[in-house]
Short mmCIF file of C-alpha atoms and ligand atoms in Angstrom, two decimals:
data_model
loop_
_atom_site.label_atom_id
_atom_site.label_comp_id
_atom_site.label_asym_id
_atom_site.label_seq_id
_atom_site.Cartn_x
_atom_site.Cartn_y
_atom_site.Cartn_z
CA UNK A 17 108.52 117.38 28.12
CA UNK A 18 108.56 113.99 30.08
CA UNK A 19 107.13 111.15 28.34
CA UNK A 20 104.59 109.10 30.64
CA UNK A 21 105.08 105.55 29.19
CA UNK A 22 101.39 104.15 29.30
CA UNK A 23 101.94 100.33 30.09
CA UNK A 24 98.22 99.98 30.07
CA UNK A 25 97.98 100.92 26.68
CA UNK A 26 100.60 99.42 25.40
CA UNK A 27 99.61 95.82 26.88
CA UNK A 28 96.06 96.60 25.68
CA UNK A 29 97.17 96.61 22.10
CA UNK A 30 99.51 93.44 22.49
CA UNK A 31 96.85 91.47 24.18
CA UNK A 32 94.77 92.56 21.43
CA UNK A 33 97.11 91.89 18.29
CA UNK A 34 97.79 88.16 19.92
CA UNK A 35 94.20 87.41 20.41
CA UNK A 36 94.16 88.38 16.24
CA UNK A 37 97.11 85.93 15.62
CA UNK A 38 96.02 83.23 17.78
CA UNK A 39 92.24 83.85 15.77
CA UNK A 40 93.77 83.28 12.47
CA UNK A 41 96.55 80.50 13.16
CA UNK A 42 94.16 78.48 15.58
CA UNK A 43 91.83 77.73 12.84
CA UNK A 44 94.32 77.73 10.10
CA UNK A 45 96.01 74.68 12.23
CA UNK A 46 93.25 73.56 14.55
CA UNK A 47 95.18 73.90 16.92
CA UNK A 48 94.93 76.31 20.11
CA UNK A 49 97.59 77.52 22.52
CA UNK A 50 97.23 76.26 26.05
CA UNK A 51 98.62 77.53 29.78
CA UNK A 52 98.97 75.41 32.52
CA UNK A 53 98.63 77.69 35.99
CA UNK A 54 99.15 75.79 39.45
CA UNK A 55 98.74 77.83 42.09
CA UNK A 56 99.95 76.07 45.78
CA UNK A 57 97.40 77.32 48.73
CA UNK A 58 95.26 80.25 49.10
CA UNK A 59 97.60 83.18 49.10
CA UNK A 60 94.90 86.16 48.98
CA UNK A 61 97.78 87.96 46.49
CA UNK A 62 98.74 84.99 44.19
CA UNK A 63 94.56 84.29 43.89
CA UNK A 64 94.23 87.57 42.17
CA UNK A 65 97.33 87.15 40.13
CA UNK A 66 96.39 83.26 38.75
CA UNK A 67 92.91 85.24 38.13
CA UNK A 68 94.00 87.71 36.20
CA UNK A 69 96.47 85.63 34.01
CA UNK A 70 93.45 83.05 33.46
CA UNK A 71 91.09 85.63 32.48
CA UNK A 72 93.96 87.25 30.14
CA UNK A 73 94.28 84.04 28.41
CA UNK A 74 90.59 83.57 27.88
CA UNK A 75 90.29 87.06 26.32
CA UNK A 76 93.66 86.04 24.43
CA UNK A 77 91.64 83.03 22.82
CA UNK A 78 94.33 80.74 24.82
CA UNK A 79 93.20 77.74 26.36
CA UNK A 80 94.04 78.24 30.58
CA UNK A 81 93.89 75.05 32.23
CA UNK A 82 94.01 75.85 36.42
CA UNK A 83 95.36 73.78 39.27
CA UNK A 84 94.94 74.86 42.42
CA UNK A 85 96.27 72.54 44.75
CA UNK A 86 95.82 72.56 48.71
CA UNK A 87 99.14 74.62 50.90
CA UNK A 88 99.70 70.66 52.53
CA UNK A 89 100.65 69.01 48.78
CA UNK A 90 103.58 67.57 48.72
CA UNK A 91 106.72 68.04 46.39
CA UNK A 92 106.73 64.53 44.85
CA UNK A 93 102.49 65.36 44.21
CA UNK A 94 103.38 68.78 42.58
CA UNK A 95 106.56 67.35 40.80
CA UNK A 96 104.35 64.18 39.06
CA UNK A 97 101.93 67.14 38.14
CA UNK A 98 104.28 69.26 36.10
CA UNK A 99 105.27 66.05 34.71
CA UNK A 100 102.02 65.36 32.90
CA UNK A 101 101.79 68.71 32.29
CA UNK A 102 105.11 68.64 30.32
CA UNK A 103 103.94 64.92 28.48
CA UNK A 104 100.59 67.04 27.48
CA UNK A 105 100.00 68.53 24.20
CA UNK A 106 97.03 70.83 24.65
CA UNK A 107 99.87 72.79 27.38
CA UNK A 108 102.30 74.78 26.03
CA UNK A 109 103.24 77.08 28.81
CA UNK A 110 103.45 75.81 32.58
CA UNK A 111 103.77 78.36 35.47
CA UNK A 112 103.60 77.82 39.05
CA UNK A 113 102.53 80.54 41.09
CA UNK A 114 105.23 82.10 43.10
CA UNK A 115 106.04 82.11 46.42
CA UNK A 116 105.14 78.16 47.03
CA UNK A 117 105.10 77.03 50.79
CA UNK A 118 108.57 76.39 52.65
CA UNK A 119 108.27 72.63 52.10
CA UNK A 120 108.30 73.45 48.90
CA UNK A 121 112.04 73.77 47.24
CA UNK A 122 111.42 76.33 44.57
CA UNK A 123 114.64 75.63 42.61
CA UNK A 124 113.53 71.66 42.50
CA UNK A 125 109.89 72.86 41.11
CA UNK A 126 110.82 75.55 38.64
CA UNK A 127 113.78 72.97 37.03
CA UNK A 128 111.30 70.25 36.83
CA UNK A 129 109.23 72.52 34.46
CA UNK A 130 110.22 71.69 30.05
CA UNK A 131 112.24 74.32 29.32
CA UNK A 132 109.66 74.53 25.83
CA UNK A 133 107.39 74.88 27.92
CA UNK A 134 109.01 77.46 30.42
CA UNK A 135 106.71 80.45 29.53
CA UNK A 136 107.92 83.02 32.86
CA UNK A 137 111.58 81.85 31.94
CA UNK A 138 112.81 81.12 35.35
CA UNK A 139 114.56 77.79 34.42
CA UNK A 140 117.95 77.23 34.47
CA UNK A 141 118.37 76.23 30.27
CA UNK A 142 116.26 79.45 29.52
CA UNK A 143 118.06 81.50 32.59
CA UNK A 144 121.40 80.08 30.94
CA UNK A 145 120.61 80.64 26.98
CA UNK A 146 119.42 84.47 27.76
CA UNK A 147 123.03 85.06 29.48
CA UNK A 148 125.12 84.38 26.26
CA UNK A 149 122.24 86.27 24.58
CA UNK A 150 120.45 82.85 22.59
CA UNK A 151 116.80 83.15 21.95
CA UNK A 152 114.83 81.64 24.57
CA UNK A 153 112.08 82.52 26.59
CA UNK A 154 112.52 85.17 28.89
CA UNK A 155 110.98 86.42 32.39
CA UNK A 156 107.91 88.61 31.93
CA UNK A 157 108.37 91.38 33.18
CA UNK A 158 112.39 92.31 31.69
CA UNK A 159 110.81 91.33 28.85
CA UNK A 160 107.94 93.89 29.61
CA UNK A 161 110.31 96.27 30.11
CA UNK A 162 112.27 96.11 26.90
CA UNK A 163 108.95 95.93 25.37
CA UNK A 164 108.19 99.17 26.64
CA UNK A 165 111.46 100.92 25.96
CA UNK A 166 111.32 99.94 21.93
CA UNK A 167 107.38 100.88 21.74
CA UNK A 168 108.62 104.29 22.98
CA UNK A 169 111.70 104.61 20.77
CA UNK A 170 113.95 105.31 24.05
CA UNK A 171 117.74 104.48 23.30
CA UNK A 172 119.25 101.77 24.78
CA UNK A 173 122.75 101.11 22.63
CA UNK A 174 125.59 102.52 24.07
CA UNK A 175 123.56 104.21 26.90
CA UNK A 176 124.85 103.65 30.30
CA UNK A 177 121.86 101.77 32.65
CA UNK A 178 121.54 101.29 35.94
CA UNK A 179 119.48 98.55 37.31
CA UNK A 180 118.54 98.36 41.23
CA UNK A 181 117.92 95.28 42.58
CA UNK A 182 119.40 92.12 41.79
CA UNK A 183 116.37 88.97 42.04
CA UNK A 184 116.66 86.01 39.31
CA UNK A 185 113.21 87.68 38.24
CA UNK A 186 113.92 90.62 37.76
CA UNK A 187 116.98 92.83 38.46
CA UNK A 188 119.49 90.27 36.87
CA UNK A 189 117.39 89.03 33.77
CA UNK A 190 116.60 92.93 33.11
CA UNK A 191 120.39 93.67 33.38
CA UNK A 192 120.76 90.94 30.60
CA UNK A 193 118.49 92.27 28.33
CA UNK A 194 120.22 95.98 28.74
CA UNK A 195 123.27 94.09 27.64
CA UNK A 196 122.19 92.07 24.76
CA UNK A 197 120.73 95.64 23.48
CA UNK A 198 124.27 97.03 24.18
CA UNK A 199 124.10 99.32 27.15
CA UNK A 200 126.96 99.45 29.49
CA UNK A 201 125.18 97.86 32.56
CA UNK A 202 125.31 98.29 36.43
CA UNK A 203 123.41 96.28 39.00
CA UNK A 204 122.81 97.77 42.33
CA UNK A 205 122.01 96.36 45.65
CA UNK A 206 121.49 97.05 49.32
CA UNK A 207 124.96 96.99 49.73
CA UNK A 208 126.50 99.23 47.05
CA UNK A 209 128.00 102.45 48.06
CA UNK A 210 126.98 105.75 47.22
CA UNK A 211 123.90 104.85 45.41
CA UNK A 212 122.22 107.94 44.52
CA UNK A 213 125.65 109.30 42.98
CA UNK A 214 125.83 106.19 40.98
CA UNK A 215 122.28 106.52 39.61
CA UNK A 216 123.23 109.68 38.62
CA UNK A 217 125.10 108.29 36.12
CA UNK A 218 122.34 106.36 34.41
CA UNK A 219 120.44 107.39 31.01
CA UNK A 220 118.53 104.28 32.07
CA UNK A 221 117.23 103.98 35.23
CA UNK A 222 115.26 100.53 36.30
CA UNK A 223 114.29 100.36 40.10
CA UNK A 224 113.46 96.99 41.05
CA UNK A 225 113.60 97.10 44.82
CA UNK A 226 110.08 96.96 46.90
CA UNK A 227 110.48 100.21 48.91
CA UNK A 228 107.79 102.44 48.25
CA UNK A 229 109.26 106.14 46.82
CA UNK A 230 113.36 105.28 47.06
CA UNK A 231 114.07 106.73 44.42
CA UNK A 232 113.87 110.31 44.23
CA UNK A 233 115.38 113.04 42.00
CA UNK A 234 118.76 112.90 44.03
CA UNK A 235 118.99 109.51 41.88
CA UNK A 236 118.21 110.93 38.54
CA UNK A 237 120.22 112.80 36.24
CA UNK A 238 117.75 115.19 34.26
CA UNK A 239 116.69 113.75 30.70
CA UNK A 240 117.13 110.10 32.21
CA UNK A 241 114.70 107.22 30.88
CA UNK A 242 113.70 105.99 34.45
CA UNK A 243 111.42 102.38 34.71
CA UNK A 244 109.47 101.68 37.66
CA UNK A 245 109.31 98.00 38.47
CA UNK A 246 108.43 98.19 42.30
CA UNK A 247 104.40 97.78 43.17
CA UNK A 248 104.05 98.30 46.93
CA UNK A 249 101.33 99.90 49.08
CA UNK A 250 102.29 103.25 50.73
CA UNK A 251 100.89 104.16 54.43
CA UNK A 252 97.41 105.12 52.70
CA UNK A 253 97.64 101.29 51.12
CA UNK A 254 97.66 102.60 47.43
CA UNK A 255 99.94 101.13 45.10
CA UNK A 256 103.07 103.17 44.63
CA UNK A 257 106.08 102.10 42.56
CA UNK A 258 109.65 102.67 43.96
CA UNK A 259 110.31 105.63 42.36
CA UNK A 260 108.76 108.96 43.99
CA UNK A 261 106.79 109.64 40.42
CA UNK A 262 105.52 113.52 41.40
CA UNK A 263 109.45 114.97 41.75
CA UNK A 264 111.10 112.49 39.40
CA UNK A 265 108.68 112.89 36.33
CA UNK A 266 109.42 116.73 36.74
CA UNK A 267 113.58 115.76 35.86
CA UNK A 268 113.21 112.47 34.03
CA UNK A 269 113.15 112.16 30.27
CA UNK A 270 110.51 109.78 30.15
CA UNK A 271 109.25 107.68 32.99
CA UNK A 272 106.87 104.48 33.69
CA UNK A 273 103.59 105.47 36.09
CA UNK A 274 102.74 102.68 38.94
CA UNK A 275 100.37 101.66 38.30
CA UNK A 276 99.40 101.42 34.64
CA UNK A 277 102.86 101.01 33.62
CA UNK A 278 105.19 98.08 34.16
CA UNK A 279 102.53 95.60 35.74
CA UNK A 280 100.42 95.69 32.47
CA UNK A 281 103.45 94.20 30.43
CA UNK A 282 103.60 91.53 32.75
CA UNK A 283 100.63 89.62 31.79
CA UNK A 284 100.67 90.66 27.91
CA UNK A 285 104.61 89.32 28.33
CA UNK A 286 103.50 86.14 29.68
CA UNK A 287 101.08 85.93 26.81
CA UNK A 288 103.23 86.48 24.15
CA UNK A 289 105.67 83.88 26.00
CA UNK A 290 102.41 81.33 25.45
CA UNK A 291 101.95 81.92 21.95
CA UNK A 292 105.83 81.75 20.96
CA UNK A 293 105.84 78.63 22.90
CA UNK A 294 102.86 76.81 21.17
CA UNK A 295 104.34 78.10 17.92
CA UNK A 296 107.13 76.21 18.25
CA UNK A 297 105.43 73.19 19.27
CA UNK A 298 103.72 73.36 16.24
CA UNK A 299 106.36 74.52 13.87
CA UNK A 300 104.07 77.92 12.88
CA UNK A 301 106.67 79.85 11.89
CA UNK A 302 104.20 82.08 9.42
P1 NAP B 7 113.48 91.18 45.74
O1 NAP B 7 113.73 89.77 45.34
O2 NAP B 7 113.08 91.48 47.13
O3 NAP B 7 114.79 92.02 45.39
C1 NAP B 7 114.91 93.34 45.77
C2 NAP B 7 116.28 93.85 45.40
O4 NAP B 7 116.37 95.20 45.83
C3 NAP B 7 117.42 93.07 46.07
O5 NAP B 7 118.44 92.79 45.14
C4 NAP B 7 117.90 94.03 47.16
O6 NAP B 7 119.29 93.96 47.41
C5 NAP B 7 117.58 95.38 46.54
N1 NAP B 7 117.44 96.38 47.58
C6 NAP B 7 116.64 96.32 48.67
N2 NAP B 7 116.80 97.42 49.44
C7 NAP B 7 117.75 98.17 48.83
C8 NAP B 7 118.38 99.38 49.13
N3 NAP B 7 118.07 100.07 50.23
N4 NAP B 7 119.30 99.86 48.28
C9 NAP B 7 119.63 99.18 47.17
N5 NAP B 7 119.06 98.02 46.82
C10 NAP B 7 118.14 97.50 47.64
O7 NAP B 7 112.36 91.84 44.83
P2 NAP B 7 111.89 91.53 43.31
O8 NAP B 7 111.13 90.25 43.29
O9 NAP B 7 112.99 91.75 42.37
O10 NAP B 7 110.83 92.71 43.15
C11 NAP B 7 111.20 94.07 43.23
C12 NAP B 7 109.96 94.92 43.16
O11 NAP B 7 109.34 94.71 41.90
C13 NAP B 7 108.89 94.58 44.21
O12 NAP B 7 108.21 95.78 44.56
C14 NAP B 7 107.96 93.67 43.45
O13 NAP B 7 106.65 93.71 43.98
C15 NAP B 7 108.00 94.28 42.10
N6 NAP B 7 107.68 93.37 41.00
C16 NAP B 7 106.85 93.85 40.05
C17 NAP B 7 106.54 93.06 38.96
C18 NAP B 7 105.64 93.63 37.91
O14 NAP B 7 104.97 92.91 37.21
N7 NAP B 7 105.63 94.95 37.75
C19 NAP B 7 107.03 91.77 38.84
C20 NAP B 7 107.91 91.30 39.82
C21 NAP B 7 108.24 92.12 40.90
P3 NAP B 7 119.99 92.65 48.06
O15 NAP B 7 120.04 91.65 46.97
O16 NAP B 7 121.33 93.15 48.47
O17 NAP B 7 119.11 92.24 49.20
#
């Protein structure tokens, strides 16, 4: 029997437990954990992601503080900006709302942010201290992902994974995590050879690619744990994942749904991020 890994569920009941920890520590140290978000124009997409993080910090019992600042800002405006942020106590996480506009250098912006304070893990120190395997904070949705895989009980040490796709936000920072657990990693990309043969190979399967139903069972070997990172819109403009979920859930051992799987974790992830970062802050190590 495939196992359907409910991400829904599963970020339900971590958005849940944190708003319970940040209920009792918050009073205990009157103090509450805050989230910067800047979002940089009007993109219709980013405007319903920076609303749902804001409104999953609210029900979190985490303090969002929004910036939404015009497409025409300039770097040196956005750059003094995360610098108050970073001199400001009530923040303790700071994200910027990817993609910015092309005048924009995304490397300068995302560097500028504290590493402390570096809650989707996209700067170089926490980019850096996740590669030789130090605690730091780590990209959402890996993090989401290995999340996942230990709620479910699905091995990871000493199984052989495959990761496709290989963005600093995902494909890389999820083939990190595979290693730190100890699986014998491969990352794939547009130009490896013989990709479905190599896939084969996997007991762990992550597709992180943005192409709507690549993967299909000629890429699985049956019994595989296969994790669906992609969201894109199919010709009917629902929300599909990369992997073709009606053939591969008939072969795969267990297998995340899009949606209601991976995208969940994302936001609980970026929670969880928040509250280990105000922790710190405030030396609550209870
Ligand atoms: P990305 O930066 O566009 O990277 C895509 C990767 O897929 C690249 O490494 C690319 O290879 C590889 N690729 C493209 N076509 C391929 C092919 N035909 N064969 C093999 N590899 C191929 O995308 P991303 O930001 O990592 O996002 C990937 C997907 O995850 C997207 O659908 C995105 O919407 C989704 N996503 C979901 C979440 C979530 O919360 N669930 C979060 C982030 C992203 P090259 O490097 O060689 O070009």
């Amino acid at each position: 029997m495939t196992k359907i890994i409910d991400g829904k569920a599963l970020a339900a009941k971590i958005r849940q437990e944190l708003a319970e920890e940040i209920g009792a520590l918050s009073a205990r140290y009157e103090s509450k954990p805050g989230l910067a978000v800047i979002q940089v124009g009007a993109d219709p997409a980013s405007s319903i992601y920076v609303r749902n993080k804001k409104r999953a910090c609210e029900e979190a019992g985490i303090v969002s503080f929004g910036y939404d600042l015009p497409a025409e800002v300039s770097q040196s405006e956005l750059l003094e900006l995360i610098e108050t942020l970073n001199n400001d106590e009530r923040v303790n996480g700071i994200l910027c709302q990817l993609p910015v506009p092309d005048h924009i250098d995304e490397f300068t912006i995302l560097s500028a942010i504290d590493p402390a304070k570096d809650v989707d893990g996209f700067h170089p120190v926490n980019v850096g201290l996740l590669s030789i395997g130090h605690d730091c904070l780590v990209s959402c949705t890996p993090a989401g992902v290995l999340e996942m895989m230990h709620a479910y009980d699905l091995p990871i040490e000493g199984q052989r994974c495959v990761v496709i796709g290989r963005s600093n936000i995902v494909g890389k920072p999820v083939a990190q995590l595979m290693l730190k657990e100890h699986a014998t990693v491969t990352i794939a990309h547009s130009r490896t050879k013989n990709l479905p043969a190599l896939c084969r190979e996997a007991d762990i399967l992550i597709a992180a690619i943005g192409r709507a139903g690549f993967v299909t069972t000629d890429f699985v070997k049956p019994g595989a744990t296969v994790i669906d990172v992609g969201i894109n819109r199919n010709e009917e403009g629902k929300v599909v994942g990369d992997v073709a979920f009606d053939e591969v859930s008939k072969v795969a051992g267990a297998i995340t749904p899009v949606p209601g799987g991976v995208g969940p974790m994302t936001i609980a992830m970026l929670l969880k991020n928040t509250v280990k970062a105000w922790r710190k802050a405030n030396g609550i190590i209870e």
